[in-house]
Amino acid sequence: MIDHRLCFTMTYSNLHCRLGTLVNLTSILFILLFVTVSFPDAIIRSPSVDVHAEVSKLNRFRKRLNGNDEVSLNLNISVDLSSVFNWKTKQLFVFVTAEYKTLQNSFNQVILWDRTIHDRDSAKFEIYAKNKYLLIDQGCHLLGKEIQLVVNWYVMHKTGWMSRHNKSMSYFELPQVYI
Amino acid sequence: MGLIADGFDSIRSIKFRDLLTQIITLGMIFSSALIIWKGLMLFSGSESPVVVVLSESMEPGFQRGDILFLHMNKDPIRAGEIVVYNVDGREIPIVHRVIEVREQHGTKEVDILTKGDNNEMDDRMLYVPGQFWLQRQHIMGKAIGFLPYVGYVTIVMTERPIFKYILIGVLALLVLTSKE
């Protein structure tokens, strides 16, 4: 930061003064820009989203060699997050989690499927997909277990702010026997 | 003779005062930087409030050279969050996404599994052999914001030290020539 009084008494060279003032001004402008662009979104309007995820088929349910339960699911995922996309959005990270409770753990959360969305057009889709990642329990507590499917999404802005949202979608009950 | 001695004295005393001012100004700049850094540490609740992304394992979201702002509090850690964690024995912390969370009854102890967005496999290979989960004590912070590209300077300076010396040289030159 330069002392502007010294600019007038010619203690600094002219170039030094101008350069210093320019840098000061630019930094202040950048900070102002960053602040005004980062925050207003959530306050001004809440975008209307439409997301849905459910299990369409249970592929496999077995116990692994190391004793942990393993589940493979086919999912039906439909997402319309196009209203969340605006000029400030850098990307969306959409993921579907399976959440359940066991005697051992009060809360289990596992990502079954994820996708990064870069533009508004790709923010609307419907797919039938096999889970990207298997549901593997920490132990073998999944027989007859009810799991909740939740669609979550992270919004990453170009200016760097990140916010997280989710919507609970459906429940699925695992059978009492392995298949 | 007396005139020359006088002249010499005045020159020496001016130089000394100037030099002292320079040193004190420098000291004040360093202390301000330190105050800001420590303040950030306090505000973010993390040992290291800012980290630079070093690898490509989180592309396309985060590129090498992006800066991440971290925050750490008692809030539960949830799947999808991007965390920075340390593995025993590794110097450099890793920035990856949480893909599994297991919270235990009562104690609220939590087991976490992470994976880089750009990686096929989860991070178990990166953990200490025999370690299958991360715990809260391994997590330095959650990423809550980022600045693209800005951190690339630090990467360049680490990988090519010559730039560090050039930068220090230029800074030193600027400080020395600022007060004429």
Short mmCIF file of C-alpha atoms in Angstrom, two decimals:
data_model
loop_
_atom_site.label_atom_id
_atom_site.label_comp_id
_atom_site.label_asym_id
_atom_site.label_seq_id
_atom_site.Cartn_x
_atom_site.Cartn_y
_atom_site.Cartn_z
CA MET A 1 0.00 0.00 0.00
CA ILE A 2 1.50 3.35 -0.93
CA ASP A 3 1.21 6.54 1.05
CA HIS A 4 -0.54 8.94 -1.32
CA ARG A 5 0.61 12.02 0.56
CA LEU A 6 4.13 11.17 -0.49
CA CYS A 7 2.97 11.12 -4.11
CA PHE A 8 2.18 14.81 -3.90
CA THR A 9 5.43 15.80 -2.28
CA MET A 10 7.20 14.02 -5.13
CA THR A 11 9.05 11.70 -2.76
CA TYR A 12 7.92 8.78 -4.92
CA SER A 13 8.59 8.69 -8.60
CA ASN A 14 5.57 9.36 -10.81
CA LEU A 15 5.58 5.89 -12.24
CA HIS A 16 5.73 4.34 -8.81
CA CYS A 17 2.70 6.35 -7.70
CA ARG A 18 0.62 5.48 -10.73
CA LEU A 19 1.52 1.82 -10.57
CA GLY A 20 0.77 1.64 -6.88
CA THR A 21 -2.59 3.36 -7.23
CA LEU A 22 -3.53 1.12 -10.12
CA VAL A 23 -2.74 -2.01 -8.15
CA ASN A 24 -4.70 -0.74 -5.14
CA LEU A 25 -7.73 0.10 -7.27
CA THR A 26 -7.68 -3.20 -9.16
CA SER A 27 -7.46 -5.21 -5.96
CA ILE A 28 -10.37 -3.35 -4.41
CA LEU A 29 -12.45 -3.79 -7.58
CA PHE A 30 -11.69 -7.52 -7.67
CA ILE A 31 -12.68 -7.97 -4.05
CA LEU A 32 -15.93 -6.05 -4.60
CA LEU A 33 -16.67 -8.13 -7.71
CA PHE A 34 -15.98 -11.38 -5.93
CA VAL A 35 -18.26 -10.47 -3.06
CA THR A 36 -21.19 -9.21 -5.13
CA VAL A 37 -21.04 -12.15 -7.51
CA SER A 38 -20.61 -14.87 -4.90
CA PHE A 39 -23.49 -14.35 -2.61
CA PRO A 40 -26.82 -13.14 -3.99
CA ASP A 41 -27.87 -16.46 -5.59
CA ALA A 42 -29.46 -18.25 -2.69
CA ILE A 43 -31.13 -15.12 -1.43
CA ILE A 44 -32.73 -13.92 -4.63
CA ARG A 45 -34.42 -17.01 -5.92
CA SER A 46 -34.56 -20.71 -5.17
CA PRO A 47 -34.43 -22.61 -8.45
CA SER A 48 -37.00 -25.31 -9.10
CA VAL A 49 -35.39 -28.68 -9.53
CA ASP A 50 -36.79 -32.04 -10.35
CA VAL A 51 -34.79 -35.06 -9.33
CA HIS A 52 -35.73 -38.67 -8.91
CA ALA A 53 -33.84 -41.86 -8.16
CA GLU A 54 -35.05 -45.35 -7.40
CA VAL A 55 -33.89 -48.93 -7.56
CA SER A 56 -35.08 -50.64 -10.71
CA LYS A 57 -33.47 -54.01 -10.11
CA LEU A 58 -31.46 -55.86 -7.52
CA ASN A 59 -28.64 -57.57 -9.42
CA ARG A 60 -26.73 -59.33 -6.72
CA PHE A 61 -26.80 -59.64 -2.97
CA ARG A 62 -24.14 -61.78 -1.37
CA LYS A 63 -21.55 -62.04 1.34
CA ARG A 64 -17.98 -61.45 0.33
CA LEU A 65 -15.07 -63.66 1.31
CA ASN A 66 -13.99 -61.16 3.94
CA GLY A 67 -17.43 -61.26 5.52
CA ASN A 68 -18.86 -57.97 4.29
CA ASP A 69 -22.23 -57.82 2.56
CA GLU A 70 -22.18 -56.75 -1.08
CA VAL A 71 -25.08 -55.42 -3.13
CA SER A 72 -25.28 -54.55 -6.80
CA LEU A 73 -28.23 -52.45 -7.94
CA ASN A 74 -29.65 -51.05 -11.14
CA LEU A 75 -30.85 -47.51 -10.70
CA ASN A 76 -33.35 -45.35 -12.51
CA ILE A 77 -32.15 -41.77 -12.20
CA SER A 78 -33.87 -38.75 -13.67
CA VAL A 79 -32.52 -35.30 -13.07
CA ASP A 80 -33.53 -31.82 -14.13
CA LEU A 81 -31.13 -29.36 -12.58
CA SER A 82 -31.09 -26.96 -15.52
CA SER A 83 -32.61 -24.15 -13.45
CA VAL A 84 -29.63 -24.32 -11.11
CA PHE A 85 -27.27 -23.58 -13.98
CA ASN A 86 -26.52 -19.90 -14.58
CA TRP A 87 -23.68 -17.84 -15.99
CA LYS A 88 -21.75 -18.12 -12.75
CA THR A 89 -21.92 -21.88 -12.48
CA LYS A 90 -18.76 -23.77 -13.24
CA GLN A 91 -20.08 -27.27 -12.74
CA LEU A 92 -22.48 -29.47 -10.82
CA PHE A 93 -21.50 -32.67 -9.10
CA VAL A 94 -24.53 -34.91 -8.88
CA PHE A 95 -24.47 -38.13 -6.87
CA VAL A 96 -26.87 -40.71 -5.51
CA THR A 97 -26.24 -42.05 -2.03
CA ALA A 98 -27.62 -45.05 -0.22
CA GLU A 99 -28.22 -44.37 3.45
CA TYR A 100 -29.10 -46.84 6.16
CA LYS A 101 -28.71 -47.68 9.82
CA THR A 102 -27.32 -50.83 11.37
CA LEU A 103 -26.84 -52.17 14.87
CA GLN A 104 -23.17 -51.30 14.58
CA ASN A 105 -23.42 -47.91 12.90
CA SER A 106 -25.98 -45.21 13.57
CA PHE A 107 -25.43 -43.81 10.09
CA ASN A 108 -24.07 -45.33 6.90
CA GLN A 109 -23.80 -43.34 3.69
CA VAL A 110 -22.38 -44.71 0.45
CA ILE A 111 -22.18 -43.08 -2.96
CA LEU A 112 -23.62 -45.46 -5.57
CA TRP A 113 -23.42 -43.25 -8.61
CA ASP A 114 -22.02 -39.85 -9.56
CA ARG A 115 -21.63 -37.54 -12.50
CA THR A 116 -20.10 -34.14 -13.18
CA ILE A 117 -22.23 -31.76 -15.22
CA HIS A 118 -20.56 -28.96 -17.12
CA ASP A 119 -23.39 -27.21 -18.93
CA ARG A 120 -27.08 -26.56 -18.80
CA ASP A 121 -28.01 -29.05 -21.52
CA SER A 122 -26.42 -31.97 -19.71
CA ALA A 123 -28.20 -31.01 -16.51
CA LYS A 124 -31.36 -32.71 -17.68
CA PHE A 125 -31.31 -36.45 -18.23
CA GLU A 126 -32.92 -39.77 -17.43
CA ILE A 127 -30.93 -42.95 -17.28
CA TYR A 128 -31.09 -46.56 -16.24
CA ALA A 129 -27.67 -47.39 -14.93
CA LYS A 130 -25.93 -50.02 -12.95
CA ASN A 131 -24.42 -48.57 -9.80
CA LYS A 132 -20.95 -47.16 -10.43
CA TYR A 133 -19.85 -48.34 -7.03
CA LEU A 134 -21.05 -51.45 -5.21
CA LEU A 135 -22.81 -51.10 -1.92
CA ILE A 136 -20.52 -52.87 0.51
CA ASP A 137 -21.42 -52.91 4.16
CA GLN A 138 -18.99 -52.51 6.99
CA GLY A 139 -19.93 -55.96 8.21
CA CYS A 140 -22.91 -58.09 7.27
CA HIS A 141 -26.01 -56.28 8.43
CA LEU A 142 -27.88 -55.83 5.18
CA LEU A 143 -30.33 -58.75 5.23
CA GLY A 144 -33.82 -57.31 5.25
CA LYS A 145 -32.38 -53.81 5.56
CA GLU A 146 -34.27 -50.80 4.26
CA ILE A 147 -32.03 -48.32 2.47
CA GLN A 148 -32.91 -44.78 1.51
CA LEU A 149 -31.81 -43.36 -1.83
CA VAL A 150 -30.91 -39.68 -1.79
CA VAL A 151 -30.00 -37.51 -4.75
CA ASN A 152 -27.39 -34.90 -3.81
CA TRP A 153 -25.73 -32.18 -5.78
CA TYR A 154 -22.89 -29.75 -5.27
CA VAL A 155 -22.89 -26.45 -7.07
CA MET A 156 -19.43 -25.07 -7.87
CA HIS A 157 -19.31 -21.45 -8.95
CA LYS A 158 -16.68 -19.94 -11.20
CA THR A 159 -15.77 -17.53 -8.43
CA GLY A 160 -15.11 -20.41 -6.13
CA TRP A 161 -18.05 -20.72 -3.79
CA MET A 162 -19.47 -24.22 -3.32
CA SER A 163 -22.88 -25.17 -1.96
CA ARG A 164 -24.53 -28.48 -1.30
CA HIS A 165 -28.13 -29.67 -1.71
CA ASN A 166 -30.02 -32.89 -1.55
CA LYS A 167 -33.41 -34.43 -1.91
CA SER A 168 -34.51 -37.76 -0.49
CA MET A 169 -36.01 -39.89 -3.13
CA SER A 170 -37.03 -43.38 -2.35
CA TYR A 171 -36.72 -46.37 -0.12
CA PHE A 172 -35.71 -49.87 -1.05
CA GLU A 173 -35.90 -52.95 1.11
CA LEU A 174 -33.27 -55.63 0.67
CA PRO A 175 -34.52 -59.20 0.83
CA GLN A 176 -34.08 -61.42 3.88
CA VAL A 177 -31.92 -63.83 1.94
CA TYR A 178 -28.93 -63.45 -0.31
CA ILE A 179 -29.52 -63.82 -4.05
CA MET B 1 39.69 18.31 7.14
CA GLY B 2 36.87 19.06 9.59
CA LEU B 3 34.48 19.68 6.66
CA ILE B 4 35.23 16.29 5.14
CA ALA B 5 34.85 14.56 8.49
CA ASP B 6 31.54 16.40 8.96
CA GLY B 7 30.41 15.40 5.48
CA PHE B 8 31.29 11.76 6.14
CA ASP B 9 29.42 11.77 9.42
CA SER B 10 26.24 13.16 7.92
CA ILE B 11 26.34 10.66 5.05
CA ARG B 12 26.82 7.74 7.37
CA SER B 13 24.03 8.84 9.74
CA ILE B 14 21.51 9.35 6.90
CA LYS B 15 22.25 5.92 5.45
CA PHE B 16 21.88 4.33 8.86
CA ARG B 17 18.48 5.90 9.51
CA ASP B 18 17.24 4.93 6.07
CA LEU B 19 18.44 1.41 6.53
CA LEU B 20 16.73 1.16 9.90
CA THR B 21 13.46 2.41 8.38
CA GLN B 22 13.74 -0.16 5.61
CA ILE B 23 14.29 -2.97 8.09
CA ILE B 24 11.39 -1.90 10.28
CA THR B 25 9.06 -1.55 7.25
CA LEU B 26 10.03 -5.02 6.13
CA GLY B 27 9.44 -6.36 9.62
CA MET B 28 6.00 -4.76 9.66
CA ILE B 29 5.11 -6.31 6.31
CA PHE B 30 6.12 -9.74 7.54
CA SER B 31 4.21 -9.34 10.80
CA SER B 32 1.06 -8.22 8.98
CA ALA B 33 1.31 -11.26 6.73
CA LEU B 34 1.75 -13.47 9.77
CA ILE B 35 -1.22 -11.88 11.53
CA ILE B 36 -3.41 -12.42 8.48
CA TRP B 37 -2.25 -16.05 8.19
CA LYS B 38 -2.85 -16.84 11.84
CA GLY B 39 -6.19 -15.06 11.68
CA LEU B 40 -7.17 -17.23 8.74
CA MET B 41 -6.14 -20.31 10.67
CA LEU B 42 -8.37 -19.30 13.56
CA PHE B 43 -11.27 -18.37 11.31
CA SER B 44 -11.18 -21.56 9.29
CA GLY B 45 -10.61 -23.84 12.25
CA SER B 46 -7.93 -25.69 10.32
CA GLU B 47 -4.16 -25.88 10.63
CA SER B 48 -3.82 -24.95 7.03
CA PRO B 49 -6.65 -22.72 5.82
CA VAL B 50 -5.49 -22.74 2.24
CA VAL B 51 -4.02 -25.56 0.14
CA VAL B 52 -2.88 -25.84 -3.45
CA VAL B 53 -4.12 -28.73 -5.58
CA LEU B 54 -1.06 -30.69 -6.68
CA SER B 55 -2.35 -33.62 -8.70
CA GLU B 56 -4.82 -34.27 -11.50
CA SER B 57 -6.87 -36.75 -9.52
CA MET B 58 -9.73 -34.31 -9.00
CA GLU B 59 -10.12 -33.11 -12.56
CA PRO B 60 -12.12 -31.70 -14.20
CA GLY B 61 -13.38 -29.94 -11.10
CA PHE B 62 -10.03 -28.97 -9.64
CA GLN B 63 -6.89 -28.55 -11.68
CA ARG B 64 -3.27 -28.46 -10.61
CA GLY B 65 -2.61 -25.01 -9.27
CA ASP B 66 -6.09 -24.25 -7.96
CA ILE B 67 -6.26 -22.96 -4.43
CA LEU B 68 -8.74 -24.47 -2.00
CA PHE B 69 -10.14 -22.72 1.06
CA LEU B 70 -10.61 -25.09 3.96
CA HIS B 71 -12.89 -25.08 6.95
CA MET B 72 -13.08 -27.49 9.82
CA ASN B 73 -15.64 -27.70 12.59
CA LYS B 74 -17.57 -30.27 14.55
CA ASP B 75 -20.19 -30.69 11.83
CA PRO B 76 -20.59 -34.26 10.62
CA ILE B 77 -18.61 -35.31 7.57
CA ARG B 78 -20.88 -36.43 4.73
CA ALA B 79 -20.39 -38.26 1.45
CA GLY B 80 -19.69 -35.98 -1.50
CA GLU B 81 -17.73 -33.48 0.53
CA ILE B 82 -14.22 -32.71 -0.59
CA VAL B 83 -11.74 -33.13 2.21
CA VAL B 84 -8.03 -32.64 2.67
CA TYR B 85 -6.44 -35.39 4.70
CA ASN B 86 -3.09 -36.58 5.96
CA VAL B 87 -1.89 -40.15 5.92
CA ASP B 88 0.67 -41.14 8.54
CA GLY B 89 4.05 -41.14 6.94
CA ARG B 90 3.08 -38.97 3.99
CA GLU B 91 4.25 -35.37 3.93
CA ILE B 92 1.83 -33.98 1.43
CA PRO B 93 -1.89 -33.91 2.24
CA ILE B 94 -4.36 -35.32 -0.29
CA VAL B 95 -7.47 -33.59 -1.61
CA HIS B 96 -10.22 -36.08 -2.50
CA ARG B 97 -13.93 -36.66 -2.17
CA VAL B 98 -15.61 -38.62 0.60
CA ILE B 99 -17.50 -41.56 -0.91
CA GLU B 100 -18.41 -43.53 2.19
CA VAL B 101 -19.28 -42.53 5.73
CA ARG B 102 -19.81 -44.85 8.68
CA GLU B 103 -20.82 -43.26 11.95
CA GLN B 104 -20.82 -45.42 15.05
CA HIS B 105 -23.53 -45.43 17.66
CA GLY B 106 -22.92 -43.40 20.77
CA THR B 107 -19.30 -42.38 20.29
CA LYS B 108 -19.98 -40.51 17.04
CA GLU B 109 -16.63 -41.83 15.85
CA VAL B 110 -16.64 -41.93 12.11
CA ASP B 111 -14.95 -44.04 9.43
CA ILE B 112 -14.45 -42.38 6.06
CA LEU B 113 -13.46 -43.64 2.65
CA THR B 114 -12.23 -41.25 -0.02
CA LYS B 115 -11.64 -41.30 -3.76
CA GLY B 116 -10.34 -38.88 -6.36
CA ASP B 117 -13.00 -37.94 -8.93
CA ASN B 118 -10.59 -38.79 -11.73
CA ASN B 119 -9.43 -42.08 -10.23
CA GLU B 120 -10.93 -45.50 -10.94
CA MET B 121 -10.27 -46.92 -7.52
CA ASP B 122 -10.87 -45.63 -4.01
CA ASP B 123 -7.99 -44.37 -1.91
CA ARG B 124 -7.30 -47.51 0.13
CA MET B 125 -4.02 -47.93 -1.72
CA LEU B 126 -2.94 -44.53 -0.48
CA TYR B 127 -3.69 -45.23 3.15
CA VAL B 128 -1.20 -46.94 5.44
CA PRO B 129 -1.14 -50.69 4.60
CA GLY B 130 -3.81 -52.34 6.75
CA GLN B 131 -5.72 -49.09 7.15
CA PHE B 132 -9.11 -49.25 5.46
CA TRP B 133 -10.71 -46.06 6.73
CA LEU B 134 -9.85 -42.52 7.64
CA GLN B 135 -10.92 -41.00 10.94
CA ARG B 136 -11.63 -37.45 11.94
CA GLN B 137 -8.10 -36.90 13.18
CA HIS B 138 -6.76 -37.49 9.67
CA ILE B 139 -8.98 -34.81 8.16
CA MET B 140 -7.41 -31.36 7.98
CA GLY B 141 -10.49 -29.66 6.63
CA LYS B 142 -13.34 -29.59 4.15
CA ALA B 143 -13.02 -27.56 0.98
CA ILE B 144 -15.63 -24.81 0.98
CA GLY B 145 -14.37 -22.66 -1.86
CA PHE B 146 -11.65 -22.37 -4.44
CA LEU B 147 -9.68 -19.95 -6.61
CA PRO B 148 -8.59 -21.25 -9.99
CA TYR B 149 -5.00 -21.09 -11.26
CA VAL B 150 -3.69 -18.74 -8.58
CA GLY B 151 -1.79 -21.47 -6.76
CA TYR B 152 0.17 -22.40 -9.86
CA VAL B 153 2.80 -19.90 -8.81
CA THR B 154 3.65 -21.96 -5.76
CA ILE B 155 3.87 -25.16 -7.81
CA VAL B 156 6.25 -23.54 -10.28
CA MET B 157 8.36 -22.20 -7.45
CA THR B 158 8.59 -25.59 -5.77
CA GLU B 159 9.41 -27.47 -8.94
CA ARG B 160 11.76 -24.88 -10.40
CA PRO B 161 13.49 -23.10 -7.51
CA ILE B 162 15.14 -20.60 -9.84
CA PHE B 163 11.85 -18.69 -10.00
CA LYS B 164 11.80 -18.44 -6.21
CA TYR B 165 15.19 -16.74 -6.27
CA ILE B 166 14.15 -14.43 -9.09
CA LEU B 167 11.00 -13.45 -7.19
CA ILE B 168 12.90 -12.78 -3.96
CA GLY B 169 15.45 -10.79 -5.93
CA VAL B 170 12.77 -8.65 -7.57
CA LEU B 171 10.97 -8.09 -4.25
CA ALA B 172 14.21 -7.10 -2.55
CA LEU B 173 14.98 -4.69 -5.39
CA LEU B 174 11.52 -3.10 -5.13
CA VAL B 175 11.81 -2.60 -1.36
CA LEU B 176 15.27 -1.14 -1.59
CA THR B 177 14.42 1.30 -4.36
CA SER B 178 11.02 2.38 -3.00
CA LYS B 179 12.27 5.23 -0.88
CA GLU B 180 14.56 7.49 -2.80
#
